[in-house]
GROMACS .gro file of C-alpha atoms in nm:
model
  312
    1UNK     CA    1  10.072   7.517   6.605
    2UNK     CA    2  10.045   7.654   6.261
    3UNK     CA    3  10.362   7.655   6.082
    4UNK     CA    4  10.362   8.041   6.064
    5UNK     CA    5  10.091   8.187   6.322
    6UNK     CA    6   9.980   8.494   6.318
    7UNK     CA    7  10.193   8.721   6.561
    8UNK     CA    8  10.024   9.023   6.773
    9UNK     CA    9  10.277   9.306   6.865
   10UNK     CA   10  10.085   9.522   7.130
   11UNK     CA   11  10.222   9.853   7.149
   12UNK     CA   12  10.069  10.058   7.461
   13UNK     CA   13  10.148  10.410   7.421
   14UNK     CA   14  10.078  10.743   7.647
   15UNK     CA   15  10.209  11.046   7.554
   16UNK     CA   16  10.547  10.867   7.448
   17UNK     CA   17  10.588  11.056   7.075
   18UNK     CA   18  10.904  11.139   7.080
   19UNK     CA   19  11.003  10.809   7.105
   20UNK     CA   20  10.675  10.582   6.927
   21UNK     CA   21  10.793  10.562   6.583
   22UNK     CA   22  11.102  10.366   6.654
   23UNK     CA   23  10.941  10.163   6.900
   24UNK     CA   24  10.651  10.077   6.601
   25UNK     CA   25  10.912  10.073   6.286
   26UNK     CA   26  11.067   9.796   6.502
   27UNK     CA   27  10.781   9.578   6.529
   28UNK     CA   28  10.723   9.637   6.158
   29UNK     CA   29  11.090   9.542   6.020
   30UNK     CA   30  11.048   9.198   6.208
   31UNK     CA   31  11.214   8.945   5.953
   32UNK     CA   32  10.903   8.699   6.056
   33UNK     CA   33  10.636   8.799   5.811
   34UNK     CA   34  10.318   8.695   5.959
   35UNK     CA   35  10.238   8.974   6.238
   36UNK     CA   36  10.006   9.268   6.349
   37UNK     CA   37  10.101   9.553   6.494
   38UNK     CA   38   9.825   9.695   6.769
   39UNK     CA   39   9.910  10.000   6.866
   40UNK     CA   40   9.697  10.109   7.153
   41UNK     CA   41   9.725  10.472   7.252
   42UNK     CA   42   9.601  10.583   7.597
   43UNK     CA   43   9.443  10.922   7.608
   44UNK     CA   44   9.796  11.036   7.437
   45UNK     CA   45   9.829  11.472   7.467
   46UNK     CA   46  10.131  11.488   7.299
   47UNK     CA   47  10.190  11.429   6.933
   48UNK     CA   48  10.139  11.079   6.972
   49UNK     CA   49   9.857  11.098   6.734
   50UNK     CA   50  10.008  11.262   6.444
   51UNK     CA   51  10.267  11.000   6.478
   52UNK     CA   52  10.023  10.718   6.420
   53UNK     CA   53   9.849  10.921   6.146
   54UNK     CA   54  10.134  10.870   5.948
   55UNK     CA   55  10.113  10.471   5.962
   56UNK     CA   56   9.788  10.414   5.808
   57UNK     CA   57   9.655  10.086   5.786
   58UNK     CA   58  10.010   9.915   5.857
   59UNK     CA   59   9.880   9.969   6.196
   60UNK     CA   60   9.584   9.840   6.395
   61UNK     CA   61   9.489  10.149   6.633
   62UNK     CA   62   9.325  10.105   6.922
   63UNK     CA   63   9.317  10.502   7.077
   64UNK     CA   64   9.108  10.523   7.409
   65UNK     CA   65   9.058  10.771   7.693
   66UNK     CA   66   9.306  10.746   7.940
   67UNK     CA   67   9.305  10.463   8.158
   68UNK     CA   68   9.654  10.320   8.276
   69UNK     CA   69   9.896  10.076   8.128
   70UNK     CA   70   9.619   9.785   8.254
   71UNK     CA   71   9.328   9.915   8.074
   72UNK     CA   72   9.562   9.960   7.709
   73UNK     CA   73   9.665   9.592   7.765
   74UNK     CA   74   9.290   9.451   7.822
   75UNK     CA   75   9.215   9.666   7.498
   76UNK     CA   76   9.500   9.567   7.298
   77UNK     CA   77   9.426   9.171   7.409
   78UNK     CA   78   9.065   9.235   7.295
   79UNK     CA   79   9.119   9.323   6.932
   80UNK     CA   80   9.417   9.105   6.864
   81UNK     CA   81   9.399   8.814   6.665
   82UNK     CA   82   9.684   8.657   6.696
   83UNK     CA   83   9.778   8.284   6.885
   84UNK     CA   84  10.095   8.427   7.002
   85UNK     CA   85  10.128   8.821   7.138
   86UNK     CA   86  10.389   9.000   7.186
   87UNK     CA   87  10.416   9.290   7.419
   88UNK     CA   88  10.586   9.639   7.335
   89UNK     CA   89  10.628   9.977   7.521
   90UNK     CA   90  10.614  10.276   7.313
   91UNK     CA   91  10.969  10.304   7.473
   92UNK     CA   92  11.136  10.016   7.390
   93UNK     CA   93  11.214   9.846   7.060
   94UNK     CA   94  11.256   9.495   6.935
   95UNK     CA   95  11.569   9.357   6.753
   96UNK     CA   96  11.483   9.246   6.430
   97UNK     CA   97  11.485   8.876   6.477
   98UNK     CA   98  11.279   8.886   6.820
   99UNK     CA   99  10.987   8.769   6.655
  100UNK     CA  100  11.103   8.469   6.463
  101UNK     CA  101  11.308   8.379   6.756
  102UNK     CA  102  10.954   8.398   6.972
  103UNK     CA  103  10.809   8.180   6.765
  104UNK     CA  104  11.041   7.899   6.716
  105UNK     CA  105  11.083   7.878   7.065
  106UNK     CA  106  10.679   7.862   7.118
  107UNK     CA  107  10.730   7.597   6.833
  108UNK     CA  108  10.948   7.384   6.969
  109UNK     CA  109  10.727   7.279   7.306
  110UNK     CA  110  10.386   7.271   7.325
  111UNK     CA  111  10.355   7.239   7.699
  112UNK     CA  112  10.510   7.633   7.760
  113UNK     CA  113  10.245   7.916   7.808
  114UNK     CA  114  10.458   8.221   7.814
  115UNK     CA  115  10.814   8.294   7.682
  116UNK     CA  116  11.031   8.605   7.882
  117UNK     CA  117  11.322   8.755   7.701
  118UNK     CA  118  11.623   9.009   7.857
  119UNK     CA  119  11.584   9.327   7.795
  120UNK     CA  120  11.872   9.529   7.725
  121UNK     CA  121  11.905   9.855   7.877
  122UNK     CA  122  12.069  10.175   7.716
  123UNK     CA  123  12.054  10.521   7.785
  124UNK     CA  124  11.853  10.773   7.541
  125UNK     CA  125  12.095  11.053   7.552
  126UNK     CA  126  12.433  10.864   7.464
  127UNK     CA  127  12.300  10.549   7.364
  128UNK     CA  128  12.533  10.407   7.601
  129UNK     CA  129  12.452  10.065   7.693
  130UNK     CA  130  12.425   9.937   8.069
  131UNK     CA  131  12.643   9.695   8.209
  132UNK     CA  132  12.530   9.304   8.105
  133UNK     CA  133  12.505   8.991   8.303
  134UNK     CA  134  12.577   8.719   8.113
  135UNK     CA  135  12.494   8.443   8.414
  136UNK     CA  136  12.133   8.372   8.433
  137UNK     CA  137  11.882   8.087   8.411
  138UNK     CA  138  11.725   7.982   8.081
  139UNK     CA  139  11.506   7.730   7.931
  140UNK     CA  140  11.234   7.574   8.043
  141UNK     CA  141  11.074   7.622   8.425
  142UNK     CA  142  10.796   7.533   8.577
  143UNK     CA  143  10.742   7.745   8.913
  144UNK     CA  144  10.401   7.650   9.006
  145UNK     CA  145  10.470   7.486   9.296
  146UNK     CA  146  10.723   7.755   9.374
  147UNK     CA  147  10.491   8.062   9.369
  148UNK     CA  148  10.188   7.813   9.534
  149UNK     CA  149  10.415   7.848   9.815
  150UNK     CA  150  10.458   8.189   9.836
  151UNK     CA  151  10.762   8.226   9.665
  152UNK     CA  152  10.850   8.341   9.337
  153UNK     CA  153  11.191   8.339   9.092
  154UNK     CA  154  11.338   8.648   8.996
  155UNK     CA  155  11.196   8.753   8.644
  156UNK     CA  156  11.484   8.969   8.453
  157UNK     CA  157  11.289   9.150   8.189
  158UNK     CA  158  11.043   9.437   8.169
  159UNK     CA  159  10.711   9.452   7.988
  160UNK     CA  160  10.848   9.505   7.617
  161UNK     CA  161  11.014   9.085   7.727
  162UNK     CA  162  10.706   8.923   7.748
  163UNK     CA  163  10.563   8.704   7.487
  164UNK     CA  164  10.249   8.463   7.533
  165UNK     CA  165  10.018   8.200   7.398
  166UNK     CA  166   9.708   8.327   7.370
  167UNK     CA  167   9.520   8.055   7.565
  168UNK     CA  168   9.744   8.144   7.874
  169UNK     CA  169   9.711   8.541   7.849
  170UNK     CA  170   9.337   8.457   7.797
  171UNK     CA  171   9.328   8.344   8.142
  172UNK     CA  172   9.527   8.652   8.257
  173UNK     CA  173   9.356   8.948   8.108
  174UNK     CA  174   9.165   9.127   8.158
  175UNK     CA  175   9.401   9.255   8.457
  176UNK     CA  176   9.192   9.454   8.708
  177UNK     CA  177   9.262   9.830   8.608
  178UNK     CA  178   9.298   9.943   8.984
  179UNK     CA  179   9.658   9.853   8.901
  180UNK     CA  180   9.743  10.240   8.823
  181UNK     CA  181  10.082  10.359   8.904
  182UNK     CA  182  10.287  10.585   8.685
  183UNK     CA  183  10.552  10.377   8.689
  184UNK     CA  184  10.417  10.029   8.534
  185UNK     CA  185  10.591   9.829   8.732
  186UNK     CA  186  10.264   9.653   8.862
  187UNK     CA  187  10.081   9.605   8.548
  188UNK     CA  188  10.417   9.413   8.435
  189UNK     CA  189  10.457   9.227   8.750
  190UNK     CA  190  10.093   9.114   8.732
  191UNK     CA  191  10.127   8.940   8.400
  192UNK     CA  192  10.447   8.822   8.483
  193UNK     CA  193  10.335   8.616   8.850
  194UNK     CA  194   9.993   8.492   8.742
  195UNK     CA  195  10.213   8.325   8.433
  196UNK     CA  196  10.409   8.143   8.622
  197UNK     CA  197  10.100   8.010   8.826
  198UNK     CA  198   9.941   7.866   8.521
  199UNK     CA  199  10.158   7.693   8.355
  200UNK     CA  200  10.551   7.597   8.252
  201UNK     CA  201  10.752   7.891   8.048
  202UNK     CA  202  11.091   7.968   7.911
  203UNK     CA  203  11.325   8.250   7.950
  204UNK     CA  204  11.508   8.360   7.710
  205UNK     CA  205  11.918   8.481   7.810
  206UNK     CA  206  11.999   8.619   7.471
  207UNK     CA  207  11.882   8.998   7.415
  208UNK     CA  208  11.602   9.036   7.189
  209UNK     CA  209  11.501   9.375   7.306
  210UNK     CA  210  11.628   9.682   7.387
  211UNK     CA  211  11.480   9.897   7.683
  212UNK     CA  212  11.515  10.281   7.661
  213UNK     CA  213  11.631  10.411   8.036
  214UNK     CA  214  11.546  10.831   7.986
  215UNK     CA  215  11.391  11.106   8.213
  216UNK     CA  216  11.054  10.973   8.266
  217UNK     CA  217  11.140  10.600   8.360
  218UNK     CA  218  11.536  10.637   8.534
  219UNK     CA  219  11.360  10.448   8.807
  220UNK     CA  220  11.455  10.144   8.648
  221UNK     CA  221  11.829  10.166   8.762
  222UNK     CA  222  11.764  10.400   9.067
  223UNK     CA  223  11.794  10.276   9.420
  224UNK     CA  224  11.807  10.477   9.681
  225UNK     CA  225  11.458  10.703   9.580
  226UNK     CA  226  11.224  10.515   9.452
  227UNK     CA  227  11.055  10.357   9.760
  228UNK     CA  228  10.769  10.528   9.763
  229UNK     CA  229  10.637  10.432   9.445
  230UNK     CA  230  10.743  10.069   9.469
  231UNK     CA  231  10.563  10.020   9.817
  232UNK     CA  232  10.217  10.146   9.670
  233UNK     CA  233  10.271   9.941   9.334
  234UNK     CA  234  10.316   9.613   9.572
  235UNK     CA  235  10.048   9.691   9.806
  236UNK     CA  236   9.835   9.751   9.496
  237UNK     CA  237  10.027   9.430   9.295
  238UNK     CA  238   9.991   9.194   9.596
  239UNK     CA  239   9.595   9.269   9.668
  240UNK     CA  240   9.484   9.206   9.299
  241UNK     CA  241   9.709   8.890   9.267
  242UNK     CA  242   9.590   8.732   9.563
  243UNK     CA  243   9.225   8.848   9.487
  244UNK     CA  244   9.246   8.694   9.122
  245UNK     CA  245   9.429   8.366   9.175
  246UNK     CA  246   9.377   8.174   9.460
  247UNK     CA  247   9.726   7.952   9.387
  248UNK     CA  248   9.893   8.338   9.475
  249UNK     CA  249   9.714   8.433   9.810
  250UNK     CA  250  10.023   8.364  10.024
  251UNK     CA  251  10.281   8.500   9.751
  252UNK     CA  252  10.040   8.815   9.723
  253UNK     CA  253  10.028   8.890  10.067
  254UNK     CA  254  10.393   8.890  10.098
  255UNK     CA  255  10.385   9.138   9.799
  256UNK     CA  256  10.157   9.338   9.950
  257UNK     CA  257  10.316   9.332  10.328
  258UNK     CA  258  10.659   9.422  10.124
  259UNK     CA  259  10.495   9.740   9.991
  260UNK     CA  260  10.351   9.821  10.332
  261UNK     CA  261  10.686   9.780  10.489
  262UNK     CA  262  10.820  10.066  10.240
  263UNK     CA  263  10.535  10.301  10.277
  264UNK     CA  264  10.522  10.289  10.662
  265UNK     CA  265  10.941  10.355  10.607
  266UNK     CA  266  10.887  10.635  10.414
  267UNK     CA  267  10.576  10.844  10.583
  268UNK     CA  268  10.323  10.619  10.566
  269UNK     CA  269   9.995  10.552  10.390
  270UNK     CA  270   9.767  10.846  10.268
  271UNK     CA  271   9.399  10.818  10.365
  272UNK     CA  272   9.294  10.643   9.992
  273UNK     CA  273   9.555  10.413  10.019
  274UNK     CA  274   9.496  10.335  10.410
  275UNK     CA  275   9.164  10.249  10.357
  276UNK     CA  276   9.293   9.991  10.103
  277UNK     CA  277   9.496   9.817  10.256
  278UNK     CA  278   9.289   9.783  10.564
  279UNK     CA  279   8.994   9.646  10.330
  280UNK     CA  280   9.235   9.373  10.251
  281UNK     CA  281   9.395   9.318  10.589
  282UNK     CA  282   9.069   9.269  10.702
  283UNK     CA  283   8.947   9.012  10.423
  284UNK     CA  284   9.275   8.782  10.494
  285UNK     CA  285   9.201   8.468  10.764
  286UNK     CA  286   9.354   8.533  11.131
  287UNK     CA  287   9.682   8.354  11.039
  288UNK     CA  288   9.769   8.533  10.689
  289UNK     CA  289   9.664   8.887  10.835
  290UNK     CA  290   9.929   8.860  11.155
  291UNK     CA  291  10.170   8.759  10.885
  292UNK     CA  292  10.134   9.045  10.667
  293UNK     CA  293  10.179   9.321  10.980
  294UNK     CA  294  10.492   9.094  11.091
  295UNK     CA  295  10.619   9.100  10.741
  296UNK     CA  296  10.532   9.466  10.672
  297UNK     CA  297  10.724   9.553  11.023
  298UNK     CA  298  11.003   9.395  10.936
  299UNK     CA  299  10.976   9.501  10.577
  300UNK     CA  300  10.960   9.866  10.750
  301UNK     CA  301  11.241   9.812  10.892
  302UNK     CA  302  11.494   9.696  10.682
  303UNK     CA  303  11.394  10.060  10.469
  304UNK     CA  304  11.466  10.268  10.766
  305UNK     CA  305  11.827  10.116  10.816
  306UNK     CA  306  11.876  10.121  10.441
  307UNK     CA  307  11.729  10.472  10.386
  308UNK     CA  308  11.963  10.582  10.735
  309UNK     CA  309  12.300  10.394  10.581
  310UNK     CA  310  12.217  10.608  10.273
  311UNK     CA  311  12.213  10.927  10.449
  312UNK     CA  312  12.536  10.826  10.582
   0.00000   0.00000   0.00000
């Protein structure tokens, strides 16, 4: 690797104003020197736009039609430059360091295709920060033959945590841009998995970025309502995985069954969605299929007794 590569920040913004110019004077106050700021916004109808107005040509805007969180990632991929990107939400922001701290890390093994930080969560309002836990694995790890068979280890950080090569996002993205829920959590999850099937990483324990929890994303640290739109971003997650990398197939199925589990749980499947899911039932082998129904049943479940000891 160069001895001070060129760094992409991609910013993906929609309708996030309020909150883009921290998010983008972070990225710029980096004390590593050598980066690009992409700022992709999505079909913004806020005042998104007169925010980036004021940025000039410090920024590199990318500002598209509407599209999803998928379809501003395969654009800000596309006209990036950079060997190693960085991922932002308009949301979030970096601590100042992150960068520099990215790239000695990237620097120091050649093997690792991706590099996951914590995120650290406080809330918009007080600026209180969330409770911390100091206790989990870091360095190196290779999980290919973990997530070959079907299982995957927990990944603690959101999208503004993840950092790549660009060889390895290369054989990521472009994501398929079906993966369009409001809450993101799929388009995350989707770079996160197929990672770990192609090649070794390292996560990162020490915070190098802070994640904004506020109206439109309190999801995050919700648990008892938020079933609904976690079931249709796994059915959706699960059915692209599997469909894009054949190493996932088993570990996307059990994705998908896990969303089906929560939508049957919670009124089931509307017609679009139904349709969907029995597309993909259908396109599984004998064995896989009567997996997936066992695993969504008992997926199903497991929500109805939780949902029914929340009531109670």
């Amino acid at each position: 690797m160069h001895e001070a590569p060129l760094v992409s920040i991609l910013v993906n913004n929609y309708n996030y104003g309020r909150f883009l110019s921290e998010a983008i004077d972070s990225a710029l106050a980096q004390t590593y020197a050598n980066i690009e700021v992409v700022v992709v916004d999505d079909g913004s109808t806020d005042n998104s736009a007169e925010v980036l107005a004021t940025y000039g040509d410090r920024i590199r805007l990318v500002a598209k039609e509407n599209g999803g969180q998928s379809s501003a990632f395969n654009a800000g991929f596309q006209v990036s430059r950079g060997p190693l990107i960085c991922f932002l939400d308009s949301d979030d922001i970096f601590e100042p360091h992150k960068v520099a701290r990215i790239v000695e890390i990237f620097a120091g093994d050649s093997e690792i295709g991706w590099c996951f930080d914590r995120a650290r969560h406080f809330e918009d309002t007080t600026k209180e920060w969330f409770p911390w836990t100091a206790n989990v694995h870091k360095g190196k790890i290779d999980a290919r033959g973990i997530v070959a068979n079907g299982h995957a280890p927990y990944v603690f950080t959101s999208t503004s945590g993840l950092s790549f090569r660009r060889e390895t996002l290369g054989h990521i993205l472009p994501m398929p841009e079906t993966l369009r829920i409001k809450s993101g959590i799929s388009s995350d999850n989707y770079l996160k998995f197929a990672a770990y099937s192609l090649s070794s990483g390292w996560l990162v324990s020490e915070p190098l970025t802070l994640q904004r929890i506020h109206r439109s994303n309190a999801y995050t640290r919700r648990v008892s309502d938020k079933a609904r739109i976690v079931g249709l971003s796994d059915i959706l997650l699960g059915m692209c995985l599997s469909r894009e990398f054949r190493i996932l197939q088993h570990l996307g199925t059990k994705i998908f069954a896990h969303g089906l589990g929560k939508l049957w749980a919670t009124g089931g499947l509307e017609l679009e969605h139904r349709e969907i899911a029995g597309t993909f039932l259908k396109s599984l082998s004998p064995q896989l299929r009567i997996e997936a129904i066992l695993r969504a049943m008992w997926w199903g479940a497991s929500e109805k007794f939780r949902r029914q000891s929340w009531d109670h």
